[in-house]
CSV table of C-alpha atoms and ligand atoms in Angstrom, one decimal:
chain,number,residue,atom,x,y,z
X,1,MET,CA,67.1,-20.2,201.0
X,2,PHE,CA,68.1,-16.7,202.2
X,3,SER,CA,65.4,-14.1,202.0
X,4,CYS,CA,66.2,-10.8,200.1
X,5,GLN,CA,66.0,-9.0,203.4
X,6,LYS,CA,68.6,-11.3,205.0
X,7,ILE,CA,71.0,-10.9,202.0
X,8,VAL,CA,70.6,-7.1,202.2
X,9,THR,CA,71.3,-7.2,206.0
X,10,VAL,CA,74.5,-9.4,205.4
X,11,ILE,CA,75.8,-7.0,202.7
X,12,THR,CA,75.0,-3.9,204.8
X,13,VAL,CA,76.9,-5.3,207.8
X,14,ALA,CA,79.8,-6.4,205.5
X,15,VAL,CA,80.1,-2.9,204.0
X,16,LYS,CA,79.4,-0.9,207.1
X,17,ALA,CA,81.9,-2.7,209.4
X,18,PRO,CA,85.0,-1.7,207.5
X,19,ILE,CA,83.6,1.8,207.0
X,20,ARG,CA,82.9,2.1,210.7
X,21,ALA,CA,86.4,0.7,211.5
X,22,LEU,CA,87.9,3.2,209.0
X,23,ALA,CA,85.9,6.1,210.5
X,24,SER,CA,87.0,5.2,214.0
X,25,ALA,CA,90.6,4.8,212.9
X,26,THR,CA,90.3,8.2,211.1
X,27,LYS,CA,88.7,9.7,214.2
X,28,LEU,CA,91.6,8.3,216.2
X,29,LYS,CA,94.0,9.6,213.7
X,30,MET,CA,92.4,13.0,213.6
X,31,THR,CA,92.6,13.3,217.4
X,32,ASP,CA,96.2,12.1,217.4
X,33,TRP,CA,97.3,15.7,216.5
X,34,LYS,CA,95.3,17.0,219.5
X,35,VAL,CA,97.1,14.7,221.9
X,36,GLU,CA,100.5,15.7,220.3
X,37,LYS,CA,99.6,19.4,220.4
X,38,GLU,CA,98.9,19.4,224.1
X,39,LYS,CA,102.0,17.2,224.7
X,40,PHE,CA,104.3,19.7,223.0
X,41,LEU,CA,102.7,22.7,224.6
X,42,SER,CA,103.0,21.2,228.1
X,43,MET,CA,106.4,19.7,227.6
X,44,SER,CA,109.5,21.1,229.5
X,45,LEU,CA,111.9,23.1,227.2
X,46,ASP,CA,114.7,20.6,227.8
X,47,ALA,CA,112.5,17.7,226.8
X,48,LYS,CA,111.1,19.5,223.7
X,49,ARG,CA,114.6,20.5,222.6
X,50,LYS,CA,115.5,16.9,222.2
X,51,LEU,CA,112.8,16.5,219.6
X,52,TYR,CA,113.6,19.5,217.4
X,53,ALA,CA,114.1,18.6,213.7
X,54,SER,CA,117.0,21.0,213.6
X,55,LYS,CA,119.6,20.8,216.3
X,56,GLU,CA,120.5,24.4,216.0
X,57,PHE,CA,117.9,26.9,217.2
X,58,LYS,CA,117.8,30.5,218.2
X,59,GLN,CA,116.3,31.9,221.4
X,60,ILE,CA,115.0,35.5,221.5
X,61,SER,CA,118.0,36.4,223.6
X,62,ASP,CA,120.2,35.3,220.7
X,63,ILE,CA,118.6,37.8,218.4
X,64,PRO,CA,119.7,41.4,218.7
X,65,THR,CA,117.1,44.2,218.7
X,66,TRP,CA,117.1,46.5,215.7
X,67,GLU,CA,118.8,49.1,218.0
X,68,GLU,CA,121.6,46.7,218.9
X,69,TYR,CA,121.9,45.4,215.4
X,70,ALA,CA,122.3,48.8,213.9
X,71,LYS,CA,125.1,49.7,216.3
X,72,LYS,CA,127.2,46.8,215.0
X,73,ALA,CA,126.5,46.9,211.3
X,74,THR,CA,127.2,49.2,208.4
X,75,LEU,CA,123.6,49.6,207.2
X,76,ALA,CA,122.4,49.6,203.6
X,77,SER,CA,121.2,53.0,202.3
X,78,GLN,CA,118.1,54.3,203.9
X,79,ILE,CA,114.8,53.9,202.0
X,80,PRO,CA,112.4,56.8,202.8
X,81,ARG,CA,109.0,56.0,204.5
X,82,LYS,CA,105.9,56.2,202.4
X,83,THR,CA,105.1,59.9,202.5
X,84,ASP,CA,101.5,59.4,203.9
X,85,PHE,CA,102.8,57.3,206.8
X,86,GLN,CA,103.0,59.3,210.0
X,87,ILE,CA,104.9,58.1,213.0
X,88,ASP,CA,104.8,59.2,216.6
X,89,SER,CA,108.6,59.9,217.0
X,90,SER,CA,108.3,60.1,220.8
X,91,LEU,CA,108.0,56.3,220.7
X,92,ASN,CA,111.1,55.7,218.6
X,93,SER,CA,113.5,54.9,221.4
X,94,SER,CA,111.2,52.2,222.8
X,95,LEU,CA,110.0,50.7,219.5
X,96,ARG,CA,113.5,50.2,218.1
X,97,LYS,CA,114.0,47.7,220.9
X,98,LYS,CA,110.8,45.8,220.0
X,99,VAL,CA,111.8,44.8,216.4
X,100,SER,CA,114.6,42.7,214.9
X,101,ILE,CA,115.9,41.7,211.6
X,102,PHE,CA,117.0,38.1,211.4
X,103,GLN,CA,118.4,36.6,208.3
X,104,GLY,CA,118.0,32.8,208.3
X,105,ASP,CA,115.6,29.9,208.6
X,106,ILE,CA,112.4,30.8,210.4
X,107,THR,CA,112.0,27.1,211.5
X,108,THR,CA,115.0,27.5,213.8
X,109,LEU,CA,113.4,30.3,216.0
X,110,GLU,CA,112.5,29.2,219.5
X,111,ILE,CA,109.8,31.9,220.1
X,112,ASP,CA,106.1,32.1,220.7
X,113,ALA,CA,104.9,32.0,217.1
X,114,ILE,CA,106.3,31.9,213.6
X,115,VAL,CA,104.2,33.0,210.7
X,116,ASN,CA,103.8,30.7,207.7
X,117,ALA,CA,103.2,32.1,204.2
X,118,ALA,CA,100.6,29.4,203.3
X,119,ASN,CA,98.1,28.8,200.6
X,120,THR,CA,94.3,28.7,200.9
X,121,SER,CA,94.3,24.9,201.3
X,122,LEU,CA,96.6,25.1,204.4
X,123,LEU,CA,97.9,21.7,203.3
X,124,GLY,CA,101.5,22.7,202.7
X,125,GLY,CA,103.5,23.7,199.7
X,126,GLY,CA,107.0,24.9,198.8
X,127,GLY,CA,109.0,27.8,200.1
X,128,VAL,CA,108.6,28.6,203.8
X,129,ASP,CA,105.4,26.6,203.9
X,130,GLY,CA,107.3,23.5,202.9
X,131,ALA,CA,110.1,24.2,205.4
X,132,ILE,CA,107.6,24.7,208.3
X,133,HIS,CA,105.6,21.6,207.5
X,134,ARG,CA,108.8,19.5,207.1
X,135,ALA,CA,110.2,20.7,210.4
X,136,ALA,CA,106.9,20.4,212.3
X,137,GLY,CA,106.1,16.9,211.2
X,138,PRO,CA,102.8,15.3,210.0
X,139,ASN,CA,100.7,16.4,212.9
X,140,LEU,CA,100.8,20.0,211.6
X,141,VAL,CA,99.0,19.1,208.4
X,142,ALA,CA,96.6,16.8,210.4
X,143,GLU,CA,95.5,19.9,212.4
X,144,CYS,CA,95.4,22.1,209.4
X,145,LYS,CA,93.1,19.7,207.7
X,146,THR,CA,90.5,20.3,210.4
X,147,LEU,CA,90.5,24.0,209.6
X,148,HIS,CA,89.2,23.5,206.1
X,149,GLY,CA,91.3,26.2,204.5
X,150,CYS,CA,92.0,29.9,205.0
X,151,PRO,CA,90.9,32.8,202.7
X,152,THR,CA,93.6,35.1,201.3
X,153,GLY,CA,94.4,37.9,203.8
X,154,ASP,CA,93.1,35.8,206.7
X,155,ALA,CA,95.2,34.0,209.4
X,156,VAL,CA,94.7,31.0,211.6
X,157,ILE,CA,96.8,29.5,214.5
X,158,THR,CA,97.9,25.9,215.1
X,159,GLY,CA,100.4,24.0,217.3
X,160,ALA,CA,104.0,23.9,216.1
X,161,TYR,CA,104.8,20.3,217.1
X,162,LYS,CA,108.5,19.5,216.5
X,163,LEU,CA,109.3,23.1,215.6
X,164,PRO,CA,111.1,25.2,218.3
X,165,ALA,CA,108.3,27.7,218.2
X,166,LYS,CA,105.2,27.2,220.3
X,167,TYR,CA,102.7,28.1,217.6
X,168,VAL,CA,102.4,28.6,213.9
X,169,ILE,CA,100.2,31.4,212.6
X,170,HIS,CA,99.3,30.6,209.0
X,171,THR,CA,98.4,33.4,206.7
X,172,VAL,CA,97.7,33.5,203.0
X,173,GLY,CA,99.2,36.3,201.1
X,174,PRO,CA,98.0,37.7,197.8
X,175,ARG,CA,99.4,36.6,194.4
X,176,GLY,CA,100.9,39.8,193.0
X,177,GLU,CA,100.9,43.4,194.3
X,178,LYS,CA,97.6,43.7,196.2
X,179,PRO,CA,98.4,46.0,199.2
X,180,GLY,CA,95.1,45.8,200.9
X,181,LEU,CA,95.3,42.0,201.2
X,182,LEU,CA,98.9,42.0,202.3
X,183,GLN,CA,98.0,44.5,205.0
X,184,GLN,CA,95.3,42.2,206.2
X,185,CYS,CA,97.8,39.4,206.5
X,186,TYR,CA,99.9,41.3,208.9
X,187,ARG,CA,97.0,42.8,210.8
X,188,ASN,CA,95.3,39.4,211.2
X,189,CYS,CA,98.5,37.7,212.4
X,190,LEU,CA,99.1,40.5,214.9
X,191,LYS,CA,95.5,40.3,216.1
X,192,ILE,CA,95.9,36.6,216.8
X,193,MET,CA,99.2,37.4,218.6
X,194,CYS,CA,97.2,39.7,220.9
X,195,GLU,CA,94.3,37.3,221.4
X,196,LYS,CA,96.7,34.5,222.5
X,197,LYS,CA,98.8,37.0,224.5
X,198,LEU,CA,102.0,35.9,222.7
X,199,GLN,CA,105.1,38.0,223.3
X,200,THR,CA,107.4,37.1,220.4
X,201,ILE,CA,106.6,36.5,216.7
X,202,ALA,CA,108.5,36.2,213.4
X,203,PHE,CA,107.3,37.1,210.0
X,204,PRO,CA,108.8,35.8,206.7
X,205,CYS,CA,108.5,38.1,203.7
X,206,ILE,CA,105.0,37.1,202.9
X,207,SER,CA,104.0,36.8,199.2
X,208,THR,CA,107.4,37.9,197.9
X,209,GLY,CA,108.4,34.4,196.8
X,210,ILE,CA,106.2,32.1,194.7
X,211,TYR,CA,103.3,34.7,194.9
X,212,GLY,CA,105.5,37.3,193.3
X,213,TYR,CA,104.8,40.4,195.4
X,214,PRO,CA,107.5,43.0,194.7
X,215,ASN,CA,110.0,42.9,197.6
X,216,GLU,CA,110.3,46.6,198.4
X,217,PRO,CA,106.6,47.5,198.4
X,218,ALA,CA,105.9,44.4,200.5
X,219,ALA,CA,108.6,45.5,203.0
X,220,HIS,CA,106.9,48.9,203.3
X,221,ILE,CA,103.7,47.2,204.2
X,222,ALA,CA,105.4,44.8,206.7
X,223,ALA,CA,107.2,47.7,208.5
X,224,SER,CA,104.3,50.1,208.5
X,225,GLU,CA,101.8,47.5,209.8
X,226,VAL,CA,104.2,46.4,212.6
X,227,ARG,CA,105.0,50.0,213.5
X,228,LYS,CA,101.3,50.9,213.7
X,229,PHE,CA,100.6,47.8,215.8
X,230,LEU,CA,103.5,48.4,218.2
X,231,GLU,CA,102.4,52.1,218.8
X,232,ASN,CA,99.2,50.7,220.2
X,233,ASN,CA,100.4,47.4,221.8
X,234,THR,CA,103.1,48.0,224.4
X,235,GLU,CA,103.0,44.6,226.0
X,236,VAL,CA,104.6,42.8,223.1
X,237,GLU,CA,108.3,41.8,223.6
X,238,ARG,CA,109.6,41.4,220.0
X,239,ILE,CA,108.5,41.3,216.4
X,240,ILE,CA,111.1,39.7,214.1
X,241,PHE,CA,111.4,40.4,210.4
X,242,CYS,CA,112.8,37.0,209.3
X,243,ILE,CA,114.5,37.5,205.9
X,244,PHE,CA,115.9,34.7,203.8
X,245,LEU,CA,117.3,36.4,200.7
X,246,GLU,CA,120.2,39.0,200.6
X,247,GLN,CA,117.9,41.2,198.5
X,248,ASP,CA,115.5,41.5,201.4
X,249,HIS,CA,118.3,42.0,203.9
X,250,VAL,CA,119.3,45.2,202.0
X,251,ILE,CA,115.7,46.3,201.6
X,252,TYR,CA,114.8,45.8,205.3
X,253,GLU,CA,117.9,47.5,206.6
X,254,GLY,CA,117.1,50.5,204.4
X,255,ILE,CA,113.4,50.5,205.3
X,256,LEU,CA,113.6,50.0,209.1
X,257,GLN,CA,115.8,53.1,209.3
X,258,SER,CA,112.7,55.0,208.3
X,259,TYR,CA,110.0,53.2,210.1
X,260,PHE,CA,112.0,52.6,213.3
X,261,PRO,CA,114.4,55.6,213.3
X,262,LEU,CA,117.6,55.1,215.3
X,263,ASN,CA,118.2,58.7,216.4
O,301,APR,N1,112.7,30.7,206.5
O,301,APR,C1,112.4,32.0,206.3
O,301,APR,N2,112.0,32.5,205.1
O,301,APR,C2,111.9,31.6,204.0
O,301,APR,C3,112.2,30.2,204.2
O,301,APR,C4,112.6,29.8,205.5
O,301,APR,N3,112.9,28.5,205.8
O,301,APR,N4,112.0,29.6,203.0
O,301,APR,C5,111.7,30.5,202.1
O,301,APR,N5,111.6,31.7,202.7
O,301,APR,C6,111.3,33.0,202.2
O,301,APR,C7,111.4,33.2,200.7
O,301,APR,O1,112.7,33.4,200.3
O,301,APR,C8,110.5,34.5,200.5
O,301,APR,O2,111.3,35.6,200.8
O,301,APR,O3,109.9,33.3,202.5
O,301,APR,C9,109.4,34.3,201.6
O,301,APR,C10,108.1,33.9,201.1
O,301,APR,O4,108.2,33.1,199.9
O,301,APR,P1,107.3,31.8,199.7
O,301,APR,O5,107.6,30.8,200.7
O,301,APR,O6,107.4,31.4,198.3
O,301,APR,O7,105.8,32.3,200.1
O,301,APR,P2,104.8,33.2,199.1
O,301,APR,O8,105.5,34.0,198.2
O,301,APR,O9,103.9,33.8,200.1
O,301,APR,O10,104.0,32.1,198.3
O,301,APR,C11,103.1,31.2,199.0
O,301,APR,O11,104.1,29.3,198.1
O,301,APR,O12,105.1,27.6,199.4
O,301,APR,C12,103.9,28.0,198.7
O,301,APR,O13,102.1,26.9,199.8
O,301,APR,C13,102.7,28.1,199.6
O,301,APR,O14,101.2,28.4,197.8
O,301,APR,C14,101.9,29.1,198.8
O,301,APR,C15,102.9,30.0,198.2
């Protein structure tokens, strides 16, 4: 006859064993992304290029500076700067070489970091968030899960896995026109860029898609925050405004003439 104690012991072992196995499998699973992250970061460029989800990718040398771009294009009408935004015009000739407009898919950029317009869960979504997670592969969400979310206005950095970029900086923009929070997104992404000593970064038009921030006010914030940052951070090579919609193409051409004057 089994004593109660023995029955409890048998049940406990029977229940604990699979949980322990699951926990160790989960632990193994959770560390998989760490192994993959280090692998991609230490891989040679040729080897990494064989793994890109998209065969076409752009290097920084393929993307003209704003100064070069403006020489070749008939630009949209200029949009004046915000009246309260002062610029140090003595820096204009250097700063117009430090920014670029790129119209296309941010997941094709082979640069140090691309910025993801994420949500507070960091577990993926539609828009650029969906595109980045699809191109990076499942290890991106596995790493994001360990970060336990990101408040609106804040930013976090992860590996980029199968993406051509080295890192993804995830930021959560505001829903609707909340300038202070959108400014924080740009400032926090640029702060991480400095901390990690990254040289090149690309921003999508944060919050202007599903989150409904009006496009032109958002572009003023993007351009003014990047200008302010570049006036104080000379070691950065390039900051790319990655636009997807023709509407933003026209807006950014108009706005950059005011925040990064060409003459
Ligand atoms: N490359 C560059 N830009 C892109 C891409 C892409 N592959 N796909 C979309 N965009 C552009 C959109 O056209 C828009 O201009 O990114 C900008 C931001 O739009 P959303 O991706 O909708 O981002 P956001 O408005 O910040 O909303 C964030 O959407 O995808 C979800 O999980 C995300 O809940 C979050 C919300």
